[in-house]
């Protein structure tokens, strides 16, 4: 595995070479200014020093922004959640009536019941999680890497809990160890039949999803989540009682910054975290811009202005990556003749399926618009896990326009053993589109009207076509959006492409 810096540098060079030939005149002038920065007697002049130093800081800040996306996505969620719901291993906010667009977070799923908690293994030491039966859960570190678990029946588990995890949906006990924990826990301290997971960061993201068959009756999925127990290892009797605040009770902003405030947040994260030796090169990038563990982040006004520009540029770059570059990556489209994009083309949570590099385009594209990853989400598992085809464009290749009307054709026998859903998202923030509907999604349990042959047509636009209200999702004029088609427990017809969704196409 290559160090992060080498992977970043090599991919950045390749991308730069591929785009240089189409650089606009203004870009060419900028590059010429760098190339021709004046030196006298082999040494930089003050003009060259100022120009090249600022360029170095800008470039390092841009790459640091993109590198840190998985961590900042989660850290923003942690800070936003704790501000509204409180902090601690015992606090597990639950969206009891399904998550609405009033909660600002990247690509939430409104068609399950969510619970999201933030654990601190530095503060509380090893933690025990009693996962209830029926959850489909994930345990990620704060770079959104699945925690590494035990080997059971010849398989090494990582990240997944519940239906796609080692307890297989029956419920189980998980012990979470911090990155600097040495050796094995003392004998007798681990609950019987527990699964021991190790984290590479002190902070751990706990993410539960539970399912329902009737959107009007959510008592069972809420009861399943409420059976969760979390406590420090060996301290169950003295642990703080669990709290399950209603996530819809007060809107929470869980989005990462798109400006210079990102680097203030990144400094707070770095101060709180374990120093992973594999991150030292990228931490060198952070040192260049003034972020270092244990030291205050206090940029000058001039530096802050430069970092603000770098953050805003990096965020826009991430949107170019997901909207323009990702579809051209190997396996970036599910179907060569359609617009559906595969954000997990490599089937690998570390985006290293090629084993000779980290696919930074896939990595940046995913974490600018989503959180959490586990093998159950990325592997091709028939009748298990999930798949998430996403489209930003209509059949003709144009970005989806909230002022236009569209139709999506889904052939009969949609291959989702559990359920399917379609959700609309804000093109900028990737949060649920605040379209005025109760939830910005339609799912199988909503029982949209089917055609006589069992096919289904969904409609997107500012107004519903006459008589199609039950199959319609509202969009907003002047606002771009994208659509995720979720298939929970996808069936063989999806993988061998015997079943393929249509493209979203303009309708009258």
Short mmCIF file of N, CA and C in Angstrom, two decimals, residues 214-337:
data_model
loop_
_atom_site.label_atom_id
_atom_site.label_comp_id
_atom_site.label_asym_id
_atom_site.label_seq_id
_atom_site.Cartn_x
_atom_site.Cartn_y
_atom_site.Cartn_z
N UNK A 214 -44.71 -0.85 7.26
CA UNK A 214 -45.79 0.12 7.14
C UNK A 214 -45.29 1.47 7.65
N UNK A 215 -45.17 2.49 6.77
CA UNK A 215 -44.66 3.79 7.21
C UNK A 215 -45.47 4.43 8.32
N UNK A 216 -46.71 3.97 8.52
CA UNK A 216 -47.57 4.54 9.57
C UNK A 216 -47.35 3.87 10.92
N UNK A 217 -46.58 2.79 10.94
CA UNK A 217 -46.38 2.06 12.19
C UNK A 217 -44.87 1.81 12.38
N UNK A 218 -44.25 2.68 13.15
CA UNK A 218 -42.80 2.61 13.36
C UNK A 218 -42.44 2.16 14.78
N UNK A 219 -43.40 1.59 15.47
CA UNK A 219 -43.16 1.20 16.86
C UNK A 219 -42.06 0.14 16.96
N UNK A 220 -42.10 -0.88 16.10
CA UNK A 220 -41.13 -1.96 16.20
C UNK A 220 -39.71 -1.49 15.90
N UNK A 221 -39.44 -0.77 14.79
CA UNK A 221 -38.05 -0.34 14.55
C UNK A 221 -37.53 0.59 15.64
N UNK A 222 -38.42 1.41 16.23
CA UNK A 222 -37.97 2.27 17.32
C UNK A 222 -37.66 1.47 18.57
N UNK A 223 -38.46 0.45 18.83
CA UNK A 223 -38.20 -0.41 19.99
C UNK A 223 -36.90 -1.17 19.84
N UNK A 224 -36.58 -1.58 18.61
CA UNK A 224 -35.32 -2.28 18.38
C UNK A 224 -34.14 -1.38 18.72
N UNK A 225 -34.18 -0.14 18.26
CA UNK A 225 -33.08 0.78 18.56
C UNK A 225 -33.00 1.05 20.05
N UNK A 226 -34.15 1.21 20.69
CA UNK A 226 -34.17 1.53 22.12
C UNK A 226 -33.62 0.40 22.98
N UNK A 227 -33.42 -0.78 22.40
CA UNK A 227 -32.83 -1.89 23.15
C UNK A 227 -31.29 -1.82 23.16
N UNK A 228 -30.72 -0.84 22.49
CA UNK A 228 -29.26 -0.67 22.47
C UNK A 228 -28.73 -0.29 23.84
N UNK A 229 -27.61 -0.86 24.22
CA UNK A 229 -26.92 -0.48 25.45
C UNK A 229 -25.44 -0.27 25.14
N UNK A 230 -24.89 0.85 25.65
CA UNK A 230 -23.48 1.18 25.44
C UNK A 230 -22.89 1.59 26.78
N UNK A 231 -21.70 1.04 27.10
CA UNK A 231 -21.10 1.34 28.40
C UNK A 231 -19.60 1.03 28.37
N UNK A 232 -18.83 1.67 29.25
CA UNK A 232 -17.40 1.35 29.33
C UNK A 232 -17.19 -0.10 29.73
N UNK A 233 -16.15 -0.70 29.20
CA UNK A 233 -15.86 -2.10 29.48
C UNK A 233 -15.74 -2.34 30.98
N UNK A 234 -16.49 -3.32 31.48
CA UNK A 234 -16.46 -3.67 32.89
C UNK A 234 -17.25 -2.76 33.79
N UNK A 235 -18.02 -1.81 33.23
CA UNK A 235 -18.74 -0.84 34.05
C UNK A 235 -20.22 -0.79 33.71
N UNK A 236 -20.78 -1.90 33.33
CA UNK A 236 -22.18 -1.91 32.93
C UNK A 236 -23.09 -1.44 34.05
N UNK A 237 -22.84 -1.88 35.26
CA UNK A 237 -23.72 -1.55 36.38
C UNK A 237 -23.70 -0.07 36.71
N UNK A 238 -22.57 0.60 36.48
CA UNK A 238 -22.44 2.01 36.85
C UNK A 238 -22.55 2.96 35.66
N UNK A 239 -22.87 2.42 34.50
CA UNK A 239 -22.92 3.25 33.29
C UNK A 239 -24.08 4.23 33.34
N UNK A 240 -23.91 5.34 32.63
CA UNK A 240 -24.99 6.31 32.53
C UNK A 240 -26.15 5.71 31.75
N UNK A 241 -27.38 5.99 32.16
CA UNK A 241 -28.54 5.43 31.45
C UNK A 241 -28.62 5.96 30.02
N UNK A 242 -29.05 5.11 29.12
CA UNK A 242 -29.14 5.48 27.73
C UNK A 242 -30.19 6.57 27.50
N UNK A 243 -29.90 7.44 26.53
CA UNK A 243 -30.84 8.47 26.10
C UNK A 243 -31.04 8.34 24.59
N UNK A 244 -32.29 8.49 24.15
CA UNK A 244 -32.63 8.36 22.74
C UNK A 244 -33.41 9.59 22.29
N UNK A 245 -32.76 10.76 22.25
CA UNK A 245 -33.49 11.98 21.85
C UNK A 245 -34.02 11.86 20.42
N UNK A 246 -35.17 12.48 20.19
CA UNK A 246 -35.80 12.42 18.87
C UNK A 246 -35.07 13.37 17.92
N UNK A 247 -34.47 12.82 16.88
CA UNK A 247 -33.71 13.62 15.94
C UNK A 247 -34.53 14.66 15.20
N UNK A 248 -35.82 14.40 15.04
CA UNK A 248 -36.69 15.37 14.37
C UNK A 248 -37.23 16.43 15.31
N UNK A 249 -36.95 16.26 16.61
CA UNK A 249 -37.51 17.19 17.58
C UNK A 249 -36.96 18.59 17.44
N UNK A 250 -35.70 18.71 17.03
CA UNK A 250 -35.06 20.01 16.83
C UNK A 250 -34.11 19.87 15.65
N UNK A 251 -34.27 20.71 14.63
CA UNK A 251 -33.39 20.58 13.46
C UNK A 251 -31.92 20.71 13.83
N UNK A 252 -31.10 19.87 13.23
CA UNK A 252 -29.65 19.90 13.49
C UNK A 252 -28.91 20.09 12.18
N UNK A 253 -27.87 20.91 12.21
CA UNK A 253 -27.02 21.11 11.05
C UNK A 253 -25.77 20.25 11.24
N UNK A 254 -25.67 19.18 10.46
CA UNK A 254 -24.58 18.22 10.58
C UNK A 254 -23.65 18.27 9.37
N UNK A 255 -23.68 19.37 8.61
CA UNK A 255 -22.89 19.49 7.39
C UNK A 255 -21.52 20.10 7.66
N UNK A 256 -20.52 19.65 6.94
CA UNK A 256 -19.18 20.21 7.07
C UNK A 256 -19.10 21.55 6.34
N UNK A 257 -18.21 22.44 6.77
CA UNK A 257 -18.10 23.76 6.14
C UNK A 257 -17.57 23.69 4.72
N UNK A 258 -17.99 24.67 3.92
CA UNK A 258 -17.53 24.78 2.54
C UNK A 258 -16.63 26.01 2.36
N UNK A 259 -16.14 26.55 3.49
CA UNK A 259 -15.27 27.71 3.45
C UNK A 259 -14.12 27.52 4.44
N UNK A 260 -13.44 28.60 4.79
CA UNK A 260 -12.26 28.48 5.64
C UNK A 260 -12.53 27.93 7.02
N UNK A 261 -13.78 27.98 7.48
CA UNK A 261 -14.10 27.39 8.79
C UNK A 261 -13.79 25.90 8.83
N UNK A 262 -13.70 25.28 7.67
CA UNK A 262 -13.34 23.87 7.57
C UNK A 262 -12.01 23.60 8.28
N UNK A 263 -11.05 24.51 8.12
CA UNK A 263 -9.73 24.27 8.70
C UNK A 263 -9.72 24.48 10.21
N UNK A 264 -10.58 25.37 10.73
CA UNK A 264 -10.74 25.46 12.19
C UNK A 264 -11.28 24.15 12.74
N UNK A 265 -12.26 23.59 12.04
CA UNK A 265 -12.83 22.31 12.45
C UNK A 265 -11.79 21.20 12.34
N UNK A 266 -11.02 21.22 11.28
CA UNK A 266 -9.98 20.20 11.10
C UNK A 266 -8.95 20.27 12.22
N UNK A 267 -8.61 21.48 12.67
CA UNK A 267 -7.67 21.63 13.79
C UNK A 267 -8.23 21.00 15.06
N UNK A 268 -9.52 21.20 15.30
CA UNK A 268 -10.13 20.60 16.50
C UNK A 268 -10.09 19.07 16.42
N UNK A 269 -10.34 18.55 15.25
CA UNK A 269 -10.28 17.10 15.06
C UNK A 269 -8.88 16.56 15.30
N UNK A 270 -7.88 17.20 14.70
CA UNK A 270 -6.49 16.76 14.85
C UNK A 270 -6.08 16.79 16.32
N UNK A 271 -6.49 17.80 17.05
CA UNK A 271 -6.15 17.89 18.48
C UNK A 271 -6.76 16.75 19.28
N UNK A 272 -7.89 16.23 18.84
CA UNK A 272 -8.61 15.22 19.62
C UNK A 272 -8.14 13.80 19.32
N UNK A 273 -7.35 13.63 18.25
CA UNK A 273 -7.17 12.31 17.69
C UNK A 273 -5.79 11.68 17.91
N UNK A 274 -5.80 10.39 17.77
CA UNK A 274 -4.59 9.57 17.76
C UNK A 274 -3.74 9.91 16.53
N UNK A 275 -2.42 9.90 16.70
CA UNK A 275 -1.52 10.16 15.58
C UNK A 275 -1.20 8.82 14.91
N UNK A 276 -1.81 8.59 13.77
CA UNK A 276 -1.58 7.37 13.01
C UNK A 276 -0.32 7.56 12.16
N UNK A 277 0.69 6.70 12.32
CA UNK A 277 1.93 6.88 11.55
C UNK A 277 1.71 6.94 10.04
N UNK A 278 0.67 6.29 9.54
CA UNK A 278 0.44 6.32 8.09
C UNK A 278 -0.06 7.67 7.61
N UNK A 279 -0.42 8.56 8.53
CA UNK A 279 -0.93 9.88 8.16
C UNK A 279 0.13 10.98 8.24
N UNK A 280 1.36 10.65 8.57
CA UNK A 280 2.34 11.69 8.87
C UNK A 280 2.63 12.60 7.67
N UNK A 281 2.63 12.06 6.46
CA UNK A 281 2.87 12.92 5.30
C UNK A 281 1.75 13.93 5.13
N UNK A 282 0.51 13.48 5.27
CA UNK A 282 -0.59 14.42 5.12
C UNK A 282 -0.63 15.40 6.29
N UNK A 283 -0.21 14.96 7.46
CA UNK A 283 -0.11 15.90 8.58
C UNK A 283 0.98 16.95 8.30
N UNK A 284 1.94 16.60 7.45
CA UNK A 284 2.90 17.58 7.01
C UNK A 284 2.25 18.65 6.15
N UNK A 285 1.27 18.27 5.34
CA UNK A 285 0.48 19.25 4.61
C UNK A 285 -0.21 20.20 5.59
N UNK A 286 -0.77 19.63 6.65
CA UNK A 286 -1.46 20.45 7.64
C UNK A 286 -0.49 21.39 8.34
N UNK A 287 0.72 20.92 8.62
CA UNK A 287 1.73 21.77 9.25
C UNK A 287 2.00 23.01 8.39
N UNK A 288 2.05 22.82 7.07
CA UNK A 288 2.30 23.95 6.17
C UNK A 288 1.24 25.03 6.32
N UNK A 289 0.01 24.63 6.58
CA UNK A 289 -1.07 25.62 6.68
C UNK A 289 -1.37 25.99 8.14
N UNK A 290 -0.53 25.52 9.08
CA UNK A 290 -0.64 25.96 10.46
C UNK A 290 -1.43 25.08 11.39
N UNK A 291 -1.72 23.83 10.97
CA UNK A 291 -2.47 22.91 11.83
C UNK A 291 -1.52 21.83 12.33
N UNK A 292 -1.39 21.73 13.63
CA UNK A 292 -0.50 20.74 14.24
C UNK A 292 -1.07 20.34 15.59
N UNK A 293 -1.07 19.05 15.87
CA UNK A 293 -1.63 18.55 17.12
C UNK A 293 -0.94 19.20 18.32
N UNK A 294 -1.75 19.70 19.26
CA UNK A 294 -1.23 20.28 20.48
C UNK A 294 -0.83 21.73 20.38
N UNK A 295 -1.03 22.34 19.18
CA UNK A 295 -0.69 23.75 19.01
C UNK A 295 -1.91 24.52 18.53
N UNK A 296 -2.05 25.77 18.96
CA UNK A 296 -3.22 26.56 18.52
C UNK A 296 -3.15 26.85 17.03
N UNK A 297 -4.29 26.84 16.39
CA UNK A 297 -4.40 27.21 14.99
C UNK A 297 -4.76 28.68 14.94
N UNK A 298 -3.81 29.53 14.56
CA UNK A 298 -4.03 30.98 14.60
C UNK A 298 -3.45 31.64 13.37
N UNK A 299 -4.07 31.41 12.21
CA UNK A 299 -3.56 32.00 10.97
C UNK A 299 -3.68 33.53 10.98
N UNK A 300 -2.78 34.18 10.31
CA UNK A 300 -2.87 35.62 10.14
C UNK A 300 -4.09 35.93 9.26
N UNK A 301 -4.55 37.17 9.27
CA UNK A 301 -5.67 37.52 8.38
C UNK A 301 -5.38 37.18 6.91
N UNK A 302 -4.15 37.41 6.48
CA UNK A 302 -3.79 37.10 5.10
C UNK A 302 -3.86 35.60 4.83
N UNK A 303 -3.33 34.81 5.77
CA UNK A 303 -3.38 33.35 5.64
C UNK A 303 -4.83 32.86 5.66
N UNK A 304 -5.63 33.42 6.53
CA UNK A 304 -7.03 33.00 6.62
C UNK A 304 -7.76 33.27 5.30
N UNK A 305 -7.48 34.40 4.68
CA UNK A 305 -8.10 34.70 3.38
C UNK A 305 -7.69 33.67 2.34
N UNK A 306 -6.41 33.31 2.35
CA UNK A 306 -5.92 32.31 1.40
C UNK A 306 -6.55 30.95 1.66
N UNK A 307 -6.67 30.57 2.92
CA UNK A 307 -7.27 29.27 3.26
C UNK A 307 -8.75 29.24 2.92
N UNK A 308 -9.42 30.37 3.08
CA UNK A 308 -10.83 30.44 2.72
C UNK A 308 -11.01 30.19 1.22
N UNK A 309 -10.14 30.79 0.43
CA UNK A 309 -10.19 30.57 -1.02
C UNK A 309 -9.89 29.12 -1.36
N UNK A 310 -8.93 28.54 -0.66
CA UNK A 310 -8.57 27.14 -0.93
C UNK A 310 -9.72 26.21 -0.60
N UNK A 311 -10.40 26.45 0.54
CA UNK A 311 -11.52 25.60 0.93
C UNK A 311 -12.66 25.70 -0.07
N UNK A 312 -12.99 26.91 -0.48
CA UNK A 312 -14.08 27.09 -1.44
C UNK A 312 -13.73 26.45 -2.78
N UNK A 313 -12.48 26.54 -3.17
CA UNK A 313 -12.04 25.91 -4.43
C UNK A 313 -12.09 24.40 -4.31
N UNK A 314 -11.62 23.87 -3.18
CA UNK A 314 -11.58 22.41 -2.99
C UNK A 314 -12.98 21.83 -3.00
N UNK A 315 -13.92 22.51 -2.35
CA UNK A 315 -15.29 22.00 -2.34
C UNK A 315 -15.84 21.93 -3.76
N UNK A 316 -15.60 22.98 -4.54
CA UNK A 316 -16.08 22.96 -5.93
C UNK A 316 -15.37 21.88 -6.74
N UNK A 317 -14.09 21.67 -6.45
CA UNK A 317 -13.38 20.57 -7.12
C UNK A 317 -14.05 19.23 -6.82
N UNK A 318 -14.47 19.05 -5.57
CA UNK A 318 -15.12 17.77 -5.21
C UNK A 318 -16.39 17.56 -6.01
N UNK A 319 -17.08 18.65 -6.35
CA UNK A 319 -18.30 18.53 -7.15
C UNK A 319 -17.98 18.23 -8.61
N UNK A 320 -16.85 18.76 -9.10
CA UNK A 320 -16.41 18.41 -10.45
C UNK A 320 -16.04 16.93 -10.49
N UNK A 321 -15.39 16.45 -9.43
CA UNK A 321 -14.99 15.04 -9.39
C UNK A 321 -16.20 14.13 -9.45
N UNK A 322 -17.22 14.41 -8.63
CA UNK A 322 -18.36 13.50 -8.58
C UNK A 322 -19.26 13.65 -9.80
N UNK A 323 -19.38 14.88 -10.33
CA UNK A 323 -20.31 15.09 -11.43
C UNK A 323 -19.71 14.86 -12.80
N UNK A 324 -18.39 15.07 -12.94
CA UNK A 324 -17.77 15.01 -14.25
C UNK A 324 -16.74 13.88 -14.39
N UNK A 325 -15.95 13.65 -13.34
CA UNK A 325 -14.84 12.70 -13.45
C UNK A 325 -15.22 11.29 -13.05
N UNK A 326 -16.02 11.15 -12.00
CA UNK A 326 -16.34 9.81 -11.49
C UNK A 326 -16.98 8.91 -12.54
N UNK A 327 -17.92 9.41 -13.35
CA UNK A 327 -18.52 8.51 -14.35
C UNK A 327 -17.51 7.93 -15.34
N UNK A 328 -16.34 8.56 -15.47
CA UNK A 328 -15.33 8.09 -16.42
C UNK A 328 -14.27 7.21 -15.77
N UNK A 329 -14.39 6.99 -14.46
CA UNK A 329 -13.49 6.06 -13.77
C UNK A 329 -13.86 4.62 -14.15
N UNK A 330 -12.92 3.68 -14.04
CA UNK A 330 -13.25 2.27 -14.33
C UNK A 330 -14.44 1.81 -13.49
N UNK A 331 -15.47 1.32 -14.16
CA UNK A 331 -16.67 0.86 -13.45
C UNK A 331 -17.50 1.98 -12.88
N UNK A 332 -17.22 3.22 -13.29
CA UNK A 332 -17.92 4.37 -12.72
C UNK A 332 -19.38 4.46 -13.08
N UNK A 333 -19.79 3.75 -14.14
CA UNK A 333 -21.20 3.68 -14.49
C UNK A 333 -21.67 2.23 -14.38
N UNK A 334 -22.90 2.05 -13.90
CA UNK A 334 -23.44 0.70 -13.82
C UNK A 334 -23.70 0.13 -15.21
N UNK A 335 -24.14 0.99 -16.12
CA UNK A 335 -24.53 0.53 -17.45
C UNK A 335 -23.90 1.48 -18.49
N UNK A 336 -23.25 0.96 -19.52
CA UNK A 336 -22.59 1.84 -20.48
C UNK A 336 -23.54 2.75 -21.25
N UNK A 337 -24.81 2.36 -21.34
CA UNK A 337 -25.76 3.14 -22.12
C UNK A 337 -26.69 3.99 -21.24
#
